Amino acid sequence: MKKIIIIGVAVLVLVGAGVGAYLMLGSDDPDPAALATAGAEGAVEAPAAEPEGDPIYLPLSPAFVVNFDHNGNIRYLQLTLEVMAYDQAVIDKVEANLPAVRNTLIMLFSGQDYDGLNTAQGKEKLRQDVRTSINERVKLKDANGIVDVFFTGFVMQ
């Protein structure tokens, strides 16, 4: 019986020490005393603001189909994409302005260079241009607007 009590106490002490070590070493919050002294010296920066909540995705359906000229030949581009934000109000604003957003994107897609879109860098640049175009069209700041754009289908012919 004494053996069980001793083992139980030892396990409790080890668990308590583990939890204490985790809280002391594993915490993301800086030490308040370090903040007070570093605040006067300006040595500690505030951590970057992380977006709160889960990402919200909005598919821009139906797929975009545009044609453009390439060396005198007509080429076609079909894109399906989704936009991502962390704020439902941003998604709602994009949805409310969907005809204007789609028009802006069709004009952007039809002005693309076929050879440029054949590269990963060209596709990445187009992705960034789409994000910027949407944020500008619905008058959102990049930090508080559409955070990312994902191509869910990309066909060139």
CSV table of C-alpha atoms in Angstrom, one decimal:
chain,number,residue,atom,x,y,z
A,1,MET,CA,0.0,0.0,0.0
A,2,LYS,CA,2.9,2.4,0.8
A,3,LYS,CA,4.4,1.6,-2.5
A,4,ILE,CA,1.3,2.7,-4.4
A,5,ILE,CA,1.1,5.9,-2.4
A,6,ILE,CA,4.8,6.7,-3.1
A,7,ILE,CA,4.4,5.9,-6.8
A,8,GLY,CA,1.2,8.1,-7.0
A,9,VAL,CA,2.9,11.0,-5.2
A,10,ALA,CA,6.0,10.7,-7.6
A,11,VAL,CA,3.7,10.7,-10.6
A,12,LEU,CA,1.9,13.8,-9.4
A,13,VAL,CA,5.2,15.6,-8.7
A,14,LEU,CA,6.5,14.7,-12.2
A,15,VAL,CA,3.3,15.9,-13.9
A,16,GLY,CA,3.3,19.1,-11.9
A,17,ALA,CA,6.9,19.7,-12.8
A,18,GLY,CA,6.1,19.1,-16.5
A,19,VAL,CA,3.2,21.4,-16.5
A,20,GLY,CA,5.2,24.1,-14.7
A,21,ALA,CA,8.1,23.7,-17.2
A,22,TYR,CA,5.7,24.0,-20.1
A,23,LEU,CA,4.1,27.1,-18.8
A,24,MET,CA,7.4,28.7,-18.1
A,25,LEU,CA,9.2,27.8,-21.3
A,26,GLY,CA,6.4,27.1,-23.8
A,27,SER,CA,4.3,30.2,-23.3
A,28,ASP,CA,4.1,32.7,-26.3
A,29,ASP,CA,3.5,35.6,-24.0
A,30,PRO,CA,6.6,37.5,-23.1
A,31,ASP,CA,7.6,37.9,-19.4
A,32,PRO,CA,5.9,41.0,-18.0
A,33,ALA,CA,9.1,42.1,-16.2
A,34,ALA,CA,11.0,41.8,-19.4
A,35,LEU,CA,8.4,43.9,-21.2
A,36,ALA,CA,8.6,46.6,-18.5
A,37,THR,CA,12.4,46.9,-18.8
A,38,ALA,CA,12.6,46.4,-22.5
A,39,GLY,CA,9.8,48.9,-23.1
A,40,ALA,CA,12.0,51.7,-21.8
A,41,GLU,CA,14.9,50.5,-24.0
A,42,GLY,CA,12.7,49.7,-27.0
A,43,ALA,CA,14.4,46.3,-27.5
A,44,VAL,CA,11.3,44.1,-27.6
A,45,GLU,CA,8.9,44.4,-30.6
A,46,ALA,CA,5.3,43.6,-30.3
A,47,PRO,CA,4.4,40.3,-32.0
A,48,ALA,CA,2.9,40.6,-35.5
A,49,ALA,CA,-0.9,40.5,-35.5
A,50,GLU,CA,-2.2,37.2,-36.5
A,51,PRO,CA,-5.5,37.0,-38.3
A,52,GLU,CA,-8.3,35.9,-36.0
A,53,GLY,CA,-10.6,33.1,-36.8
A,54,ASP,CA,-10.7,30.6,-39.7
A,55,PRO,CA,-10.3,31.6,-43.3
A,56,ILE,CA,-13.5,32.1,-45.3
A,57,TYR,CA,-13.5,31.1,-48.9
A,58,LEU,CA,-15.7,32.4,-51.7
A,59,PRO,CA,-15.8,30.6,-55.0
A,60,LEU,CA,-16.2,33.0,-58.0
A,61,SER,CA,-18.6,30.9,-60.1
A,62,PRO,CA,-19.0,30.2,-62.9
A,63,ALA,CA,-15.6,29.6,-64.4
A,64,PHE,CA,-14.0,32.5,-66.3
A,65,VAL,CA,-13.4,31.8,-70.0
A,66,VAL,CA,-11.6,34.4,-72.0
A,67,ASN,CA,-9.8,34.5,-75.3
A,68,PHE,CA,-6.7,36.4,-76.2
A,69,ASP,CA,-4.3,36.8,-79.1
A,70,HIS,CA,-1.0,34.9,-79.2
A,71,ASN,CA,1.2,35.5,-82.3
A,72,GLY,CA,-1.9,35.9,-84.5
A,73,ASN,CA,-3.7,32.9,-83.1
A,74,ILE,CA,-6.6,32.9,-80.8
A,75,ARG,CA,-5.9,31.3,-77.4
A,76,TYR,CA,-8.4,30.4,-74.6
A,77,LEU,CA,-8.0,30.6,-70.9
A,78,GLN,CA,-10.4,29.0,-68.5
A,79,LEU,CA,-10.0,29.8,-64.8
A,80,THR,CA,-11.9,28.8,-61.7
A,81,LEU,CA,-10.8,30.5,-58.5
A,82,GLU,CA,-11.7,31.1,-54.9
A,83,VAL,CA,-10.9,34.2,-52.8
A,84,MET,CA,-10.0,34.0,-49.1
A,85,ALA,CA,-10.6,36.5,-46.3
A,86,TYR,CA,-10.8,36.3,-42.5
A,87,ASP,CA,-13.8,38.7,-42.2
A,88,GLN,CA,-17.3,37.7,-43.3
A,89,ALA,CA,-18.0,41.4,-44.1
A,90,VAL,CA,-15.2,41.3,-46.8
A,91,ILE,CA,-16.8,38.2,-48.4
A,92,ASP,CA,-20.2,39.9,-48.3
A,93,LYS,CA,-18.8,43.0,-49.9
A,94,VAL,CA,-17.2,41.0,-52.7
A,95,GLU,CA,-20.5,39.1,-53.2
A,96,ALA,CA,-22.5,42.3,-53.3
A,97,ASN,CA,-20.1,43.6,-56.0
A,98,LEU,CA,-19.7,40.4,-58.0
A,99,PRO,CA,-20.8,41.7,-61.4
A,100,ALA,CA,-18.2,44.5,-61.2
A,101,VAL,CA,-15.5,42.1,-59.8
A,102,ARG,CA,-16.2,39.6,-62.6
A,103,ASN,CA,-15.9,42.3,-65.2
A,104,THR,CA,-12.6,43.6,-63.8
A,105,LEU,CA,-11.2,40.0,-63.8
A,106,ILE,CA,-12.4,39.2,-67.3
A,107,MET,CA,-10.6,42.4,-68.5
A,108,LEU,CA,-7.5,41.4,-66.5
A,109,PHE,CA,-7.5,37.8,-67.9
A,110,SER,CA,-8.0,38.8,-71.5
A,111,GLY,CA,-5.0,41.1,-71.4
A,112,GLN,CA,-2.6,38.3,-70.3
A,113,ASP,CA,0.4,37.1,-72.3
A,114,TYR,CA,0.2,33.4,-73.2
A,115,ASP,CA,4.0,32.8,-72.8
A,116,GLY,CA,4.0,34.5,-69.4
A,117,LEU,CA,1.1,32.3,-68.2
A,118,ASN,CA,3.0,29.1,-69.1
A,119,THR,CA,5.5,29.8,-66.2
A,120,ALA,CA,4.9,29.4,-62.5
A,121,GLN,CA,6.1,33.0,-62.0
A,122,GLY,CA,3.5,34.2,-64.5
A,123,LYS,CA,0.7,32.3,-62.7
A,124,GLU,CA,1.8,33.7,-59.4
A,125,LYS,CA,1.9,37.2,-60.7
A,126,LEU,CA,-1.6,36.8,-62.1
A,127,ARG,CA,-2.8,35.5,-58.7
A,128,GLN,CA,-1.4,38.6,-57.0
A,129,ASP,CA,-2.9,40.8,-59.7
A,130,VAL,CA,-6.3,39.2,-59.2
A,131,ARG,CA,-6.1,39.9,-55.4
A,132,THR,CA,-5.1,43.5,-56.0
A,133,SER,CA,-7.8,44.0,-58.6
A,134,ILE,CA,-10.6,42.7,-56.4
A,135,ASN,CA,-9.4,44.8,-53.4
A,136,GLU,CA,-9.3,47.9,-55.6
A,137,ARG,CA,-12.6,47.2,-57.2
A,138,VAL,CA,-14.5,46.8,-54.0
A,139,LYS,CA,-12.4,49.5,-52.3
A,140,LEU,CA,-10.8,47.3,-49.6
A,141,LYS,CA,-7.3,47.8,-48.2
A,142,ASP,CA,-5.0,44.8,-48.8
A,143,ALA,CA,-4.6,44.1,-45.1
A,144,ASN,CA,-8.3,44.1,-44.4
A,145,GLY,CA,-9.6,42.8,-47.7
A,146,ILE,CA,-9.1,39.7,-49.7
A,147,VAL,CA,-6.0,38.0,-48.2
A,148,ASP,CA,-5.4,35.4,-50.9
A,149,VAL,CA,-6.6,34.0,-54.2
A,150,PHE,CA,-6.5,30.4,-55.2
A,151,PHE,CA,-6.7,29.0,-58.7
A,152,THR,CA,-8.9,25.8,-58.5
A,153,GLY,CA,-8.8,25.3,-62.2
A,154,PHE,CA,-6.4,26.6,-64.8
A,155,VAL,CA,-6.7,25.5,-68.5
A,156,MET,CA,-5.0,27.2,-71.4
A,157,GLN,CA,-5.5,26.1,-75.0
